[in-house]
CSV table of C-alpha atoms in Angstrom, one decimal:
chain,number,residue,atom,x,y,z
A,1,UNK,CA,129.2,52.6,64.8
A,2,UNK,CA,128.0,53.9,67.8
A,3,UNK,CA,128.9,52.8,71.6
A,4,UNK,CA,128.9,53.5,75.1
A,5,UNK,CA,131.1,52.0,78.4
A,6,UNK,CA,129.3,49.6,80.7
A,7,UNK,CA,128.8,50.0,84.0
A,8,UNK,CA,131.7,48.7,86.5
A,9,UNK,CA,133.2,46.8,83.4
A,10,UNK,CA,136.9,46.2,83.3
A,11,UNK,CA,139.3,44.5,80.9
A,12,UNK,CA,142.8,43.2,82.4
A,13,UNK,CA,145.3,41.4,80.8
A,14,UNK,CA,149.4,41.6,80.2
A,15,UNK,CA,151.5,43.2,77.9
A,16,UNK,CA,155.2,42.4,76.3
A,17,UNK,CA,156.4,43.1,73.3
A,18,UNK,CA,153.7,42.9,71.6
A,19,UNK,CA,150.8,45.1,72.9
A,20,UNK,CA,149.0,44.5,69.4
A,21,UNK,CA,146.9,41.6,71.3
A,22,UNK,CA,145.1,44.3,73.6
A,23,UNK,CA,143.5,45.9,70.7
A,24,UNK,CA,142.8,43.2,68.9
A,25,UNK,CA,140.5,41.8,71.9
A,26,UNK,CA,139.2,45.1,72.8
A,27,UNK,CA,138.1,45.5,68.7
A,28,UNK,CA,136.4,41.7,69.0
A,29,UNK,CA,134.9,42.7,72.2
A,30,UNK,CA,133.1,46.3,71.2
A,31,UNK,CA,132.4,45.2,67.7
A,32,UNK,CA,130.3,41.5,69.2
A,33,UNK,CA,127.0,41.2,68.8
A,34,UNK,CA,126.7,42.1,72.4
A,35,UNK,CA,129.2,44.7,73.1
A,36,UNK,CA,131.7,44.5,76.2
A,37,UNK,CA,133.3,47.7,76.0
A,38,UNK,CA,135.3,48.2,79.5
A,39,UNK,CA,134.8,51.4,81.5
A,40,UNK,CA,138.7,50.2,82.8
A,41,UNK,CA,141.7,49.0,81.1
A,42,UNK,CA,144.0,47.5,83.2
A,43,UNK,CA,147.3,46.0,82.0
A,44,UNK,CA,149.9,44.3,84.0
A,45,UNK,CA,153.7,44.7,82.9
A,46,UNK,CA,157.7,45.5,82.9
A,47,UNK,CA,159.1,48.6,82.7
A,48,UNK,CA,159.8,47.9,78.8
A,49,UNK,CA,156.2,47.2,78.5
A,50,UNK,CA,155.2,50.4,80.0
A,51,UNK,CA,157.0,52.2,77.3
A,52,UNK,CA,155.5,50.5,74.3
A,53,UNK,CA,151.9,50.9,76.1
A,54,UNK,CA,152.7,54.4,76.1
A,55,UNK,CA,154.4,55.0,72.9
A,56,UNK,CA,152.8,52.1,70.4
A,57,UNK,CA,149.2,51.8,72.6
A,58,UNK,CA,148.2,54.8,73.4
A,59,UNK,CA,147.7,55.9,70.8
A,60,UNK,CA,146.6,52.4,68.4
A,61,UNK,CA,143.7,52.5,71.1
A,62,UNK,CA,143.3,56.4,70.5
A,63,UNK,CA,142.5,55.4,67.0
A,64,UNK,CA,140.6,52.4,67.7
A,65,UNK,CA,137.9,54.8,69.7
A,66,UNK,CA,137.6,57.4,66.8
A,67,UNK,CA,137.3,54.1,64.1
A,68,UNK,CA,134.4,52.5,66.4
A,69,UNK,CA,132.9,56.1,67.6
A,70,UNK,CA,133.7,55.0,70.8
A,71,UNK,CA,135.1,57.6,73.3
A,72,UNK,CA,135.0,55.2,76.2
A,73,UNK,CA,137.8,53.1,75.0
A,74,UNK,CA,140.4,56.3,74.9
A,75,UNK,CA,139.0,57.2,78.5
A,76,UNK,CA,139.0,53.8,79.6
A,77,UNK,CA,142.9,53.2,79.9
A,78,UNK,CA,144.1,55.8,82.3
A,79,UNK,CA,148.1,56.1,83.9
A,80,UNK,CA,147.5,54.6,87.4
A,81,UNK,CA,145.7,51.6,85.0
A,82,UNK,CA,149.3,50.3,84.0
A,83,UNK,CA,150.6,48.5,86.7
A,84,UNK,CA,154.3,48.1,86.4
A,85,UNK,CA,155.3,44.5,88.3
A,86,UNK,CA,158.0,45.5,90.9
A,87,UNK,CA,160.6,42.9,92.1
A,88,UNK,CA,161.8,42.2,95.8
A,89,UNK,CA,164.3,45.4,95.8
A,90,UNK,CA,161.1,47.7,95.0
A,91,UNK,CA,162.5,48.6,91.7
A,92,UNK,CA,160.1,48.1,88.5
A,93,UNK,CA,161.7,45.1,86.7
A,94,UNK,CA,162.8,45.4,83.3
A,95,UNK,CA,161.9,42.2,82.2
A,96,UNK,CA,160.9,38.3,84.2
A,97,UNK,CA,163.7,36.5,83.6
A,98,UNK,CA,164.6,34.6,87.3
A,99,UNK,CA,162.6,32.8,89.9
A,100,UNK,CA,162.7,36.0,91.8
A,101,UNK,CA,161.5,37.9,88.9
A,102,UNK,CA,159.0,35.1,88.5
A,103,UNK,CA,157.9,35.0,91.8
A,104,UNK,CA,157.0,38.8,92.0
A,105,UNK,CA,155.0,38.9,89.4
A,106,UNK,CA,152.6,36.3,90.2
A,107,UNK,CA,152.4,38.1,94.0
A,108,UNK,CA,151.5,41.2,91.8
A,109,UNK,CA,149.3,39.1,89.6
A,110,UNK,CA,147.4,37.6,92.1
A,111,UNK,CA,147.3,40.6,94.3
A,112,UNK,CA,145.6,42.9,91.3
A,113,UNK,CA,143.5,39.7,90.4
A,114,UNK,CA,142.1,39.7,94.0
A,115,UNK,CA,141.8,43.8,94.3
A,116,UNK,CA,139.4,44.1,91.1
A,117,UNK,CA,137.2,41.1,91.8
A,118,UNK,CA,136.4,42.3,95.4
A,119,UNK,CA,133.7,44.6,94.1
A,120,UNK,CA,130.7,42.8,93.3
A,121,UNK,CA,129.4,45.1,90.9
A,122,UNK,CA,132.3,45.1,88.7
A,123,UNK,CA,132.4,42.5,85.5
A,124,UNK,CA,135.8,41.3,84.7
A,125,UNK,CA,137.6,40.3,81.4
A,126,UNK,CA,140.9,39.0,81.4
A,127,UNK,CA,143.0,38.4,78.4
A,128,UNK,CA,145.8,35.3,78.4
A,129,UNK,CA,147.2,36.9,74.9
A,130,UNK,CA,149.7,39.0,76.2
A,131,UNK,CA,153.0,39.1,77.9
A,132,UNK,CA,155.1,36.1,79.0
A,133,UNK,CA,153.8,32.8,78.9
A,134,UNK,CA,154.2,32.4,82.8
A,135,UNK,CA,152.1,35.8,83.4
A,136,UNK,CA,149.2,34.2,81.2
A,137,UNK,CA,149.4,31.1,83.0
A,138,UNK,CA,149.8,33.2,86.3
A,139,UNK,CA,146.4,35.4,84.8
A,140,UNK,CA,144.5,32.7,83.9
A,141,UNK,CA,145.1,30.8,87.3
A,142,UNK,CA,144.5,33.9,89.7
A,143,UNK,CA,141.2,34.3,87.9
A,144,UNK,CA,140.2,30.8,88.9
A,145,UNK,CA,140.9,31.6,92.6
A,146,UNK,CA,138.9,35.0,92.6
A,147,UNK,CA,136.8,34.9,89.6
A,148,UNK,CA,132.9,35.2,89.9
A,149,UNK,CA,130.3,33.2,88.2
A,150,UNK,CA,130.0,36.7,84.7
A,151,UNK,CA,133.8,37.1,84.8
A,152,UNK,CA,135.1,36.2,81.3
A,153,UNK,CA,138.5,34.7,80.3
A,154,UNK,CA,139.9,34.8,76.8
A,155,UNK,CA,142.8,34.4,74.3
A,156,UNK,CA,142.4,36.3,71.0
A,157,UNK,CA,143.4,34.7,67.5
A,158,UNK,CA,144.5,36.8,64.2
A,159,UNK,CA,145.5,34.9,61.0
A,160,UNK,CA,148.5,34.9,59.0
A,161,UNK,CA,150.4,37.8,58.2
A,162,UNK,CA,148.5,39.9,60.4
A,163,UNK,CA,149.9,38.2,63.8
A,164,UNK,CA,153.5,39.3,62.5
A,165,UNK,CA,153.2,42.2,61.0
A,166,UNK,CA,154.1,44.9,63.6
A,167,UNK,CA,152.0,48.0,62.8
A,168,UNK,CA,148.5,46.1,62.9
A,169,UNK,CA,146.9,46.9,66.1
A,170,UNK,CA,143.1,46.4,64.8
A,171,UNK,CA,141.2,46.4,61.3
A,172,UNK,CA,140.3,50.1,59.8
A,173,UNK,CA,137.4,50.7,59.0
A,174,UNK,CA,138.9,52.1,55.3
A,175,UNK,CA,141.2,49.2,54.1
A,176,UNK,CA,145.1,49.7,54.9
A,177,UNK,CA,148.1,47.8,53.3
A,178,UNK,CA,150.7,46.4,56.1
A,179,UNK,CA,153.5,45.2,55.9
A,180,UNK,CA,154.8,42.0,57.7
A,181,UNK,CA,158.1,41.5,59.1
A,182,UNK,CA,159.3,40.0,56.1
A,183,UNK,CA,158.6,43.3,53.6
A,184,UNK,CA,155.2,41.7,52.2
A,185,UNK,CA,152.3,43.6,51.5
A,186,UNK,CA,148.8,42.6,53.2
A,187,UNK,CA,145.3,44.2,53.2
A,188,UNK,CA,143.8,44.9,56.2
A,189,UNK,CA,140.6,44.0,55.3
A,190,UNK,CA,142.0,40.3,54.9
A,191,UNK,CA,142.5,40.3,58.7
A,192,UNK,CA,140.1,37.7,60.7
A,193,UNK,CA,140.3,38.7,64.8
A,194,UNK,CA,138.4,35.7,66.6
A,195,UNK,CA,138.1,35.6,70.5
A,196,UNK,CA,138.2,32.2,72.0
A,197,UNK,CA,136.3,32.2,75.5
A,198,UNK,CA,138.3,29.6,77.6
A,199,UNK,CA,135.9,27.9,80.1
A,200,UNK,CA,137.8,27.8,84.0
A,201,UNK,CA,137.2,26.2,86.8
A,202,UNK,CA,136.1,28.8,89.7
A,203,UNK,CA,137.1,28.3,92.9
A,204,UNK,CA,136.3,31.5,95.1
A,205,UNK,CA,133.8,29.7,97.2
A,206,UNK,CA,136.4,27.6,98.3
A,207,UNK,CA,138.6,30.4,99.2
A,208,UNK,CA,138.3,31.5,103.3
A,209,UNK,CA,137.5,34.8,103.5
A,210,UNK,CA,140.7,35.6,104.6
A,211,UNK,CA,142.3,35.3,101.7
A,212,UNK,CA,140.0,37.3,99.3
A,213,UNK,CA,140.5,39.8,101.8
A,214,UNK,CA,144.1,39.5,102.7
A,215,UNK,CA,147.2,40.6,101.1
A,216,UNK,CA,149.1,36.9,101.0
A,217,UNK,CA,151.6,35.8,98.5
A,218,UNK,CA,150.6,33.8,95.4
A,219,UNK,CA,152.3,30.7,96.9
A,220,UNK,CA,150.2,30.9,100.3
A,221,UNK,CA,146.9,31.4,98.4
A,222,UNK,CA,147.6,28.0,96.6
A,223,UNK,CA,149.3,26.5,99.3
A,224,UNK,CA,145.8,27.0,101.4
A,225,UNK,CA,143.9,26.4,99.0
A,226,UNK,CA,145.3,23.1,98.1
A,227,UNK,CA,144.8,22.6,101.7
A,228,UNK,CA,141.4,23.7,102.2
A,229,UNK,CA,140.3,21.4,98.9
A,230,UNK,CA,142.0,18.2,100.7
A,231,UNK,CA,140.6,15.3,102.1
A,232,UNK,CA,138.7,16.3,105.3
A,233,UNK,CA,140.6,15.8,108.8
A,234,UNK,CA,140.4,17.5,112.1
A,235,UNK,CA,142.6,17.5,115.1
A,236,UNK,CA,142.0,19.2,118.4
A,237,UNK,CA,145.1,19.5,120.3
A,238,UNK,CA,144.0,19.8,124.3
A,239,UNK,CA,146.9,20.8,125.6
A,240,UNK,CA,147.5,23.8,123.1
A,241,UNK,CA,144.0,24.1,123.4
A,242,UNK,CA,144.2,24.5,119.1
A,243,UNK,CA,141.8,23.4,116.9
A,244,UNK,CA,143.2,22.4,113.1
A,245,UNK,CA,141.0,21.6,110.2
A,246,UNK,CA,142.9,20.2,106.9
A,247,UNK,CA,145.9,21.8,108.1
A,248,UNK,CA,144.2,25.1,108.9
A,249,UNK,CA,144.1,26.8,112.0
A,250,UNK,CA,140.7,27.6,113.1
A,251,UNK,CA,140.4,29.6,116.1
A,252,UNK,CA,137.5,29.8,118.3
A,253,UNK,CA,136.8,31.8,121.6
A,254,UNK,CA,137.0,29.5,125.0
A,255,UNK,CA,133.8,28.9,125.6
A,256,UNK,CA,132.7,28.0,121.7
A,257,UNK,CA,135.5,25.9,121.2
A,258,UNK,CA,134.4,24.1,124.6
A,259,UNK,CA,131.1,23.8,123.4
A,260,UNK,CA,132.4,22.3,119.7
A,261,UNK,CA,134.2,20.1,121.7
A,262,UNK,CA,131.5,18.6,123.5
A,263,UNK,CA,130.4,17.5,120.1
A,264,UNK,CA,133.7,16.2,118.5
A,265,UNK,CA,133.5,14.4,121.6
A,266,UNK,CA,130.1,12.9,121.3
A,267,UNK,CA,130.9,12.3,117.1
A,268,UNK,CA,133.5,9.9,118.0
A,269,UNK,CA,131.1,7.9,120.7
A,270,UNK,CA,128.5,7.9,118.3
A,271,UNK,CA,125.9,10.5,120.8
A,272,UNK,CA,124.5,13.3,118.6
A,273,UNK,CA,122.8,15.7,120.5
A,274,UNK,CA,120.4,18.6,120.7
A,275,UNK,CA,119.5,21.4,123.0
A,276,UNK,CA,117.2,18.7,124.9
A,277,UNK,CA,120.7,16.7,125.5
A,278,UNK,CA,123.5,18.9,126.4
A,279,UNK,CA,123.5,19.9,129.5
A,280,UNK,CA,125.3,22.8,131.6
A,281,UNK,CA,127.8,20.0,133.6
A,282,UNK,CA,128.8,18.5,129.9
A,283,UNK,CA,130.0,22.4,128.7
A,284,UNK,CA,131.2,23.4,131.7
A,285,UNK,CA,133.7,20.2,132.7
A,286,UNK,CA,135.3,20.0,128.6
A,287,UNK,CA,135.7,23.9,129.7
A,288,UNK,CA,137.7,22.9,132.6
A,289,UNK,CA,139.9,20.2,130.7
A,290,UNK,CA,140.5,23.1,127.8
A,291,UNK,CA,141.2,26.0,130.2
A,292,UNK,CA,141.8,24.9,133.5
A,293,UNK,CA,140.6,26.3,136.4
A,294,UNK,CA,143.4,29.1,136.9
A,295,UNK,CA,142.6,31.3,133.9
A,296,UNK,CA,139.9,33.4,136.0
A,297,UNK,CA,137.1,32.7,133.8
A,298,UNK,CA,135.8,29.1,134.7
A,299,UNK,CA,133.5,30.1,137.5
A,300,UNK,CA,131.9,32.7,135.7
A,301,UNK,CA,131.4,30.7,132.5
A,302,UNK,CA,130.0,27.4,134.6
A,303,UNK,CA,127.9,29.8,137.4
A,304,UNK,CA,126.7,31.6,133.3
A,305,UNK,CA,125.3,28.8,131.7
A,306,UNK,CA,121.4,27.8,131.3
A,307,UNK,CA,120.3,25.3,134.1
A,308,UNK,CA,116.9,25.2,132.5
A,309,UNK,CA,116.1,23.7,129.0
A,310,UNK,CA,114.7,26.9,127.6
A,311,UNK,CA,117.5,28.7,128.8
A,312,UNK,CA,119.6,25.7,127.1
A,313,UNK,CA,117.5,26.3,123.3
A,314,UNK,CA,118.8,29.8,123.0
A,315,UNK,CA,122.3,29.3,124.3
A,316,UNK,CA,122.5,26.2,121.9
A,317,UNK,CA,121.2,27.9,118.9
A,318,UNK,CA,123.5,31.0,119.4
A,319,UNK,CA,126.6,28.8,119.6
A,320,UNK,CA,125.8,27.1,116.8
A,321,UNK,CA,125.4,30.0,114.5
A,322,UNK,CA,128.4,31.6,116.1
A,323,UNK,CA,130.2,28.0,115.5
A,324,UNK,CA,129.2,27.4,112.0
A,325,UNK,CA,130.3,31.1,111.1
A,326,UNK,CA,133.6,30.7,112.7
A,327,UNK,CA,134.5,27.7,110.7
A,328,UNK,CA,132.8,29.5,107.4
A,329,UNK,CA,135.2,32.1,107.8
A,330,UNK,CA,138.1,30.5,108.3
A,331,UNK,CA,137.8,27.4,105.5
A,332,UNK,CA,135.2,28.7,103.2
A,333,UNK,CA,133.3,26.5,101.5
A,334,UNK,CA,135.4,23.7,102.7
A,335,UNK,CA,134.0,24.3,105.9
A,336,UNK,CA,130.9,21.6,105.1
A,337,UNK,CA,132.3,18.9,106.7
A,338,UNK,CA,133.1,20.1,109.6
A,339,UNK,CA,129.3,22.0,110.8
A,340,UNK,CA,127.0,20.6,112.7
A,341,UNK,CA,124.4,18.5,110.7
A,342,UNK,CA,120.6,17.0,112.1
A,343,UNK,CA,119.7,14.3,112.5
A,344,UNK,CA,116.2,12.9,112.7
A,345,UNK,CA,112.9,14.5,112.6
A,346,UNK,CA,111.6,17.8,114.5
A,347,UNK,CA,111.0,18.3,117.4
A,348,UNK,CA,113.3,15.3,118.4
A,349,UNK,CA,116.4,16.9,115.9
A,350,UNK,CA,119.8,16.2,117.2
A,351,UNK,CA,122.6,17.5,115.8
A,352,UNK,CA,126.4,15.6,115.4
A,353,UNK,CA,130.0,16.6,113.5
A,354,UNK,CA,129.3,15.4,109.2
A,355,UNK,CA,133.3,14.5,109.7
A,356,UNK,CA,134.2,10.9,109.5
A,357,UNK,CA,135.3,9.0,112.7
A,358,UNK,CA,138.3,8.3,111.2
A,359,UNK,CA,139.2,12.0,110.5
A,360,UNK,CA,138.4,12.9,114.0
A,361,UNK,CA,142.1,13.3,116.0
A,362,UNK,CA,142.2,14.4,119.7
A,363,UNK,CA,145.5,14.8,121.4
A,364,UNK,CA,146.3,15.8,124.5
A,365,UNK,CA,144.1,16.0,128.0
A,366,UNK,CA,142.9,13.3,130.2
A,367,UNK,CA,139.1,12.4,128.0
């Protein structure tokens, strides 16, 4: 057979002992009906797994490219591709063997997880066959965080002896006999590869954008993200002038988070309002409780604002863009109930906080 690479495609998955399993899926994957033959092969490991990449991989996948006529698949696994997991010290680790251990790899995990699914023209396949069972788990979790709607996930199955039998890396085209770790003989064209595609939940449009740009530990990304997926609840501290939503900072220049206020006020006295209602006094005194009169600013913000109700449209449609963006970018797509919805019918729309009364806290202040 015949092949070529696809565009921006990438296969990642880990490797132990046994880097047999990343052949295996890379022969499913180019021999399917629809081939998926990645332009990158990226595999996360120790420094014990680097050798037997080098030394046992190399070149299995070597002969796997000349078996399929597929030169992509040599090319496709390159030295900066093998990305040795480092522990605190700096030093490559030998093996995961301690919470610390344990802990780095899932920072490097998630980290690499993150890097390749930034690019939206890339197509990811990740593998849970190889390597420890806590770096498939770890794998298999970091692609729910960051995976996109075509990114695959996968374990690959071989049948008995095939599975333990140490010099199979893929079925040759002409038949081979192997033998299994107990001395008996096998036929290679007896081997059955299957790929099960294992269906995960994605959550990247849950993620702020923060951290799918950020570099933050794997127990931060979960630890927000548990957050951000939490029952809804806001709380605007006046006196630290610091808004909170499920636990998450959100911060807000002066004058927008004056002009939010004005509306987390009005949501808890039941008064939506629209660029008809607000008026300049309304943003301009909840500016004064936030800020003060001291900081400089106050005169310039009140003397600033529109005193007539076209004046007041604009200024209330650019704060609400700029508002709703804010909060997008700060709690993703848990950011829904805390925009500002409408209310009744055009031109008479109004707009109030979609939060609950009850999840509305205000410390702080003299309103």
């Amino acid at each position: 057979m015949s092949c070529t690479t696809g565009p921006r495609t990438v296969f990642l998955s880990a490797v132990g002992l046994t880097p047999q399993v990343v052949t295996e899926t890379l022969y499913v994957l180019a021999t399917a009906e629809r081939p998926f033959v990645p332009k990158e092969i990226h595999l996360l490991t120790t420094e014990e797994g680097r050798r037997r990449v080098e030394l046992l991989l190399g070149p299995a996948l070597q002969a796997l490219a000349a078996d399929l006529d597929c030169p992509g698949l040599s090319e496709a696994l390159k030295p900066e591709f093998v990305h040795v997991i480092r522990g605190a010290d700096g030093q490559t680790l030998a093996d995961i063997d301690s919470h610390a251990d344990n802990e780095s790899a899932a920072n490097a995990i998630c980290s690499l997880v993150r890097s390749l699914t930034a690019d939206p023209n890339t197509r990811l396949h990740v593998s849970l066959a190889g390597g420890r069972k806590t770096m498939s788990f770890l794998l298999g979790y970091a692609l729910s965080l960051y995976g996109r709607p075509d990114d695959v996930l996968s374990h690959v199955l071989v049948n008995e002896p095939f599975q333990n039998t140490p010099d199979f890396f893929f079925p040759p085209k002409i038949t081979k006999v192997f033998l299994d770790t107990r001395n008996r003989p096998a036929r290679s064209d007896e081997a059955r590869i299957t790929l099960a595609e294992i269906p995960f939940v994605r959550l990247r449009q849950g993620i702020p954008n923060d951290l799918l740009a950020g570099t933050v530990s794997y127990g931060e990304t979960v630890a927000r993200v548990q957050r951000a997926l939490a029952a809804p609840r806001l709380h605007l501290d006046i006196d630290e002038r610091q808004l909170n939503c499920q636990d998450i900072d959100v911060f807000l220049p002066p004058l927008l988070l004056a002009f939010y206020t004005c509306f987390i006020f009005r949501r808890r006295h039941g008064t939506p309002a629209g660029w008809r209602d607000l008026r300049a006094e309304e943003i301009s005194g909840i500016y004064h409780s936030l800020h003060g009169p001291d900081n400089g600013r106050w005169e310039r913000v009140s003397s600033a604002l529109p005193r007539n109700q076209d004046g007041m449209k604009e200024y209330f449609e650019q704060k609400k863009a700029a508002l709703h963006k804010a909060l997008r970018s700060s709690l993703g797509a848990a950011a829904g109930p805390y925009l500002l919805r409408a209310v009744g019918r055009r031109p008479l729309t109004k707009f109030e906080l979609s939060l609950d009364t009850a999840a509305i806290k205000m410390t702080g202040g003299n309103f």
